[in-house]
Amino acid sequence: METAGDTVRRFCAAFASKDTAQLRPYLTPSTVFENIPLPEEHRRIVGTDDIVGVLQAKFAICEEVDFRLLSLAEEGNVVFTERVDYFRFPAGTFPKSDIQEWSVCARWEVTDGKITLWRDYYDVGSNEQQLGVSLPEYLTILERARAGKA
């Protein structure tokens, strides 16, 4: 029988494909994805279509994506992970580096093999230093990609 941790492992492994069709089956119309460090207007995304839309925008401007799980703990339907998210962007996308590697801790809830909550915690400052752009500039680049202007 598959555990909640198994579901999260498979979901994270699917990111390397950059194919949101592989991610959709793990989500529900009421799944909540929260990026805790982001400003309120960008922090909470609800539902398969909106979550996939945000992921598609990120994938659109990335040449390579990988979620590298370092550790995972689970109790019942609750899963905690420590991972390194790796994104490689086309040369010149950001002033300082085309590679973004950030340490992320996350809390997940899984019901019947579906992720109902995905909450990420990470240090925005380290990401800004890596790429050489502020958080608002980074979000603008992602919004342009989501609108098809990347």
mmCIF file of C-alpha atoms in Angstrom:
data_model
loop_
_atom_site.group_PDB
_atom_site.id
_atom_site.type_symbol
_atom_site.label_atom_id
_atom_site.label_comp_id
_atom_site.label_asym_id
_atom_site.label_seq_id
_atom_site.Cartn_x
_atom_site.Cartn_y
_atom_site.Cartn_z
ATOM 1 C CA MET A 1 0.000 0.000 0.000
ATOM 2 C CA GLU A 2 1.342 3.400 -0.979
ATOM 3 C CA THR A 3 2.068 5.810 1.853
ATOM 4 C CA ALA A 4 1.731 9.592 1.881
ATOM 5 C CA GLY A 5 5.527 9.746 1.660
ATOM 6 C CA ASP A 6 5.503 7.607 -1.480
ATOM 7 C CA THR A 7 3.071 10.037 -3.104
ATOM 8 C CA VAL A 8 5.265 13.032 -2.254
ATOM 9 C CA ARG A 9 8.402 11.236 -3.499
ATOM 10 C CA ARG A 10 6.763 10.475 -6.860
ATOM 11 C CA PHE A 11 5.409 14.034 -7.172
ATOM 12 C CA CYS A 12 8.837 15.554 -6.510
ATOM 13 C CA ALA A 13 10.523 13.117 -8.923
ATOM 14 C CA ALA A 14 8.085 14.158 -11.676
ATOM 15 C CA PHE A 15 9.381 17.755 -11.635
ATOM 16 C CA ALA A 16 12.468 16.768 -13.635
ATOM 17 C CA SER A 17 10.226 16.102 -16.654
ATOM 18 C CA LYS A 18 8.903 19.716 -16.661
ATOM 19 C CA ASP A 19 5.659 18.109 -17.817
ATOM 20 C CA THR A 20 2.720 19.426 -15.802
ATOM 21 C CA ALA A 21 0.545 16.598 -17.154
ATOM 22 C CA GLN A 22 2.619 14.307 -14.917
ATOM 23 C CA LEU A 23 1.952 16.541 -11.895
ATOM 24 C CA ARG A 24 -1.804 17.055 -12.373
ATOM 25 C CA PRO A 25 -2.866 13.589 -11.135
ATOM 26 C CA TYR A 26 -1.374 14.325 -7.705
ATOM 27 C CA LEU A 27 -3.488 17.472 -7.195
ATOM 28 C CA THR A 28 -7.163 18.192 -6.577
ATOM 29 C CA PRO A 29 -9.438 21.156 -7.292
ATOM 30 C CA SER A 30 -9.035 22.093 -3.618
ATOM 31 C CA THR A 31 -5.285 21.458 -3.182
ATOM 32 C CA VAL A 32 -3.599 24.387 -1.439
ATOM 33 C CA PHE A 33 -0.033 25.353 -2.405
ATOM 34 C CA GLU A 34 1.540 27.936 -0.108
ATOM 35 C CA ASN A 35 4.887 29.644 -0.591
ATOM 36 C CA ILE A 36 5.217 30.990 2.926
ATOM 37 C CA PRO A 37 8.026 33.549 2.285
ATOM 38 C CA LEU A 38 6.200 35.259 -0.598
ATOM 39 C CA PRO A 39 4.067 38.391 -0.258
ATOM 40 C CA GLU A 40 0.410 37.716 0.561
ATOM 41 C CA GLU A 41 -0.812 38.236 -3.026
ATOM 42 C CA HIS A 42 1.517 35.485 -4.304
ATOM 43 C CA ARG A 43 1.584 33.181 -1.282
ATOM 44 C CA ARG A 44 -1.498 30.958 -1.589
ATOM 45 C CA ILE A 45 -2.612 29.140 -4.736
ATOM 46 C CA VAL A 46 -5.657 26.884 -4.694
ATOM 47 C CA GLY A 47 -6.679 24.202 -7.166
ATOM 48 C CA THR A 48 -5.094 22.058 -9.828
ATOM 49 C CA ASP A 49 -5.413 24.550 -12.689
ATOM 50 C CA ASP A 50 -3.957 27.519 -10.812
ATOM 51 C CA ILE A 51 -1.103 25.480 -9.323
ATOM 52 C CA VAL A 52 -0.285 23.972 -12.710
ATOM 53 C CA GLY A 53 -0.406 27.475 -14.251
ATOM 54 C CA VAL A 54 2.238 28.725 -11.832
ATOM 55 C CA LEU A 55 4.402 25.665 -12.448
ATOM 56 C CA GLN A 56 4.040 26.023 -16.235
ATOM 57 C CA ALA A 57 5.254 29.625 -15.975
ATOM 58 C CA LYS A 58 8.342 28.541 -14.075
ATOM 59 C CA PHE A 59 8.985 25.613 -16.403
ATOM 60 C CA ALA A 60 8.594 27.905 -19.438
ATOM 61 C CA ILE A 61 11.671 29.876 -18.492
ATOM 62 C CA CYS A 62 13.747 26.952 -17.166
ATOM 63 C CA GLU A 63 16.002 24.727 -19.198
ATOM 64 C CA GLU A 64 16.272 22.216 -16.365
ATOM 65 C CA VAL A 65 14.325 21.540 -13.161
ATOM 66 C CA ASP A 66 14.913 19.066 -10.366
ATOM 67 C CA PHE A 67 13.536 18.602 -6.858
ATOM 68 C CA ARG A 68 16.272 16.738 -4.954
ATOM 69 C CA LEU A 69 14.857 15.145 -1.816
ATOM 70 C CA LEU A 70 17.392 15.030 1.002
ATOM 71 C CA SER A 71 15.110 13.695 3.724
ATOM 72 C CA LEU A 72 11.500 12.812 4.305
ATOM 73 C CA ALA A 73 9.521 12.048 7.446
ATOM 74 C CA GLU A 74 5.904 11.061 7.615
ATOM 75 C CA GLU A 75 3.228 10.355 10.151
ATOM 76 C CA GLY A 76 -0.107 9.244 8.810
ATOM 77 C CA ASN A 77 -1.093 11.591 5.996
ATOM 78 C CA VAL A 78 1.393 14.346 6.970
ATOM 79 C CA VAL A 79 4.815 14.462 5.299
ATOM 80 C CA PHE A 80 7.779 16.738 5.984
ATOM 81 C CA THR A 81 10.576 17.064 3.443
ATOM 82 C CA GLU A 82 13.935 18.734 3.131
ATOM 83 C CA ARG A 83 14.945 19.227 -0.472
ATOM 84 C CA VAL A 84 17.078 21.273 -2.821
ATOM 85 C CA ASP A 85 15.152 22.782 -5.722
ATOM 86 C CA TYR A 86 17.367 23.193 -8.772
ATOM 87 C CA PHE A 87 16.478 25.447 -11.693
ATOM 88 C CA ARG A 88 18.726 26.215 -14.677
ATOM 89 C CA PHE A 89 17.656 29.233 -16.727
ATOM 90 C CA PRO A 90 18.786 30.305 -20.193
ATOM 91 C CA ALA A 91 22.017 32.289 -20.200
ATOM 92 C CA GLY A 92 21.438 35.910 -19.219
ATOM 93 C CA THR A 93 17.984 35.459 -17.663
ATOM 94 C CA PHE A 94 19.299 36.834 -14.370
ATOM 95 C CA PRO A 95 22.254 39.169 -13.764
ATOM 96 C CA LYS A 96 24.302 37.046 -11.383
ATOM 97 C CA SER A 97 23.676 33.379 -12.167
ATOM 98 C CA ASP A 98 21.625 31.163 -14.425
ATOM 99 C CA ILE A 99 21.472 28.467 -11.742
ATOM 100 C CA GLN A 100 19.111 28.650 -8.788
ATOM 101 C CA GLU A 101 19.551 26.099 -6.020
ATOM 102 C CA TRP A 102 17.565 26.681 -2.893
ATOM 103 C CA SER A 103 17.040 24.721 0.257
ATOM 104 C CA VAL A 104 13.365 24.111 0.953
ATOM 105 C CA CYS A 105 11.546 22.520 3.856
ATOM 106 C CA ALA A 106 7.947 21.582 3.183
ATOM 107 C CA ARG A 107 4.848 20.260 4.886
ATOM 108 C CA TRP A 108 2.513 18.115 2.824
ATOM 109 C CA GLU A 109 -0.841 16.512 3.494
ATOM 110 C CA VAL A 110 -1.986 13.590 1.358
ATOM 111 C CA THR A 111 -5.438 12.023 1.216
ATOM 112 C CA ASP A 112 -6.229 9.000 -0.948
ATOM 113 C CA GLY A 113 -3.011 9.435 -2.930
ATOM 114 C CA LYS A 114 -3.686 13.127 -3.666
ATOM 115 C CA ILE A 115 -1.799 16.107 -2.272
ATOM 116 C CA THR A 116 -4.246 18.346 -0.428
ATOM 117 C CA LEU A 117 -1.659 20.719 1.087
ATOM 118 C CA TRP A 118 1.821 21.688 -0.110
ATOM 119 C CA ARG A 119 3.493 24.361 1.994
ATOM 120 C CA ASP A 120 7.072 25.471 1.213
ATOM 121 C CA TYR A 121 9.438 27.319 3.555
ATOM 122 C CA TYR A 122 12.720 28.803 2.284
ATOM 123 C CA ASP A 123 15.034 31.816 2.544
ATOM 124 C CA VAL A 124 14.174 34.428 -0.080
ATOM 125 C CA GLY A 125 17.381 36.369 0.646
ATOM 126 C CA SER A 126 19.627 33.513 -0.454
ATOM 127 C CA ASN A 127 17.669 33.245 -3.707
ATOM 128 C CA GLU A 128 18.001 36.973 -4.353
ATOM 129 C CA GLN A 129 21.766 36.733 -3.782
ATOM 130 C CA GLN A 130 22.121 33.736 -6.108
ATOM 131 C CA LEU A 131 20.289 35.335 -9.038
ATOM 132 C CA GLY A 132 21.139 38.995 -8.466
ATOM 133 C CA VAL A 133 17.512 40.196 -8.516
ATOM 134 C CA SER A 134 15.077 41.233 -5.823
ATOM 135 C CA LEU A 135 11.989 39.193 -5.060
ATOM 136 C CA PRO A 136 9.701 41.681 -6.875
ATOM 137 C CA GLU A 137 11.940 41.501 -9.978
ATOM 138 C CA TYR A 138 11.934 37.693 -9.840
ATOM 139 C CA LEU A 139 8.140 37.587 -9.545
ATOM 140 C CA THR A 140 7.802 39.988 -12.494
ATOM 141 C CA ILE A 141 9.902 37.658 -14.658
ATOM 142 C CA LEU A 142 7.693 34.705 -13.647
ATOM 143 C CA GLU A 143 4.484 36.672 -14.287
ATOM 144 C CA ARG A 144 5.712 37.604 -17.782
ATOM 145 C CA ALA A 145 6.415 33.938 -18.462
ATOM 146 C CA ARG A 146 2.962 32.979 -17.207
ATOM 147 C CA ALA A 147 1.399 35.572 -19.540
ATOM 148 C CA GLY A 148 3.420 34.138 -22.445
ATOM 149 C CA LYS A 149 5.799 37.064 -22.699
ATOM 150 C CA ALA A 150 8.961 35.226 -21.639
#
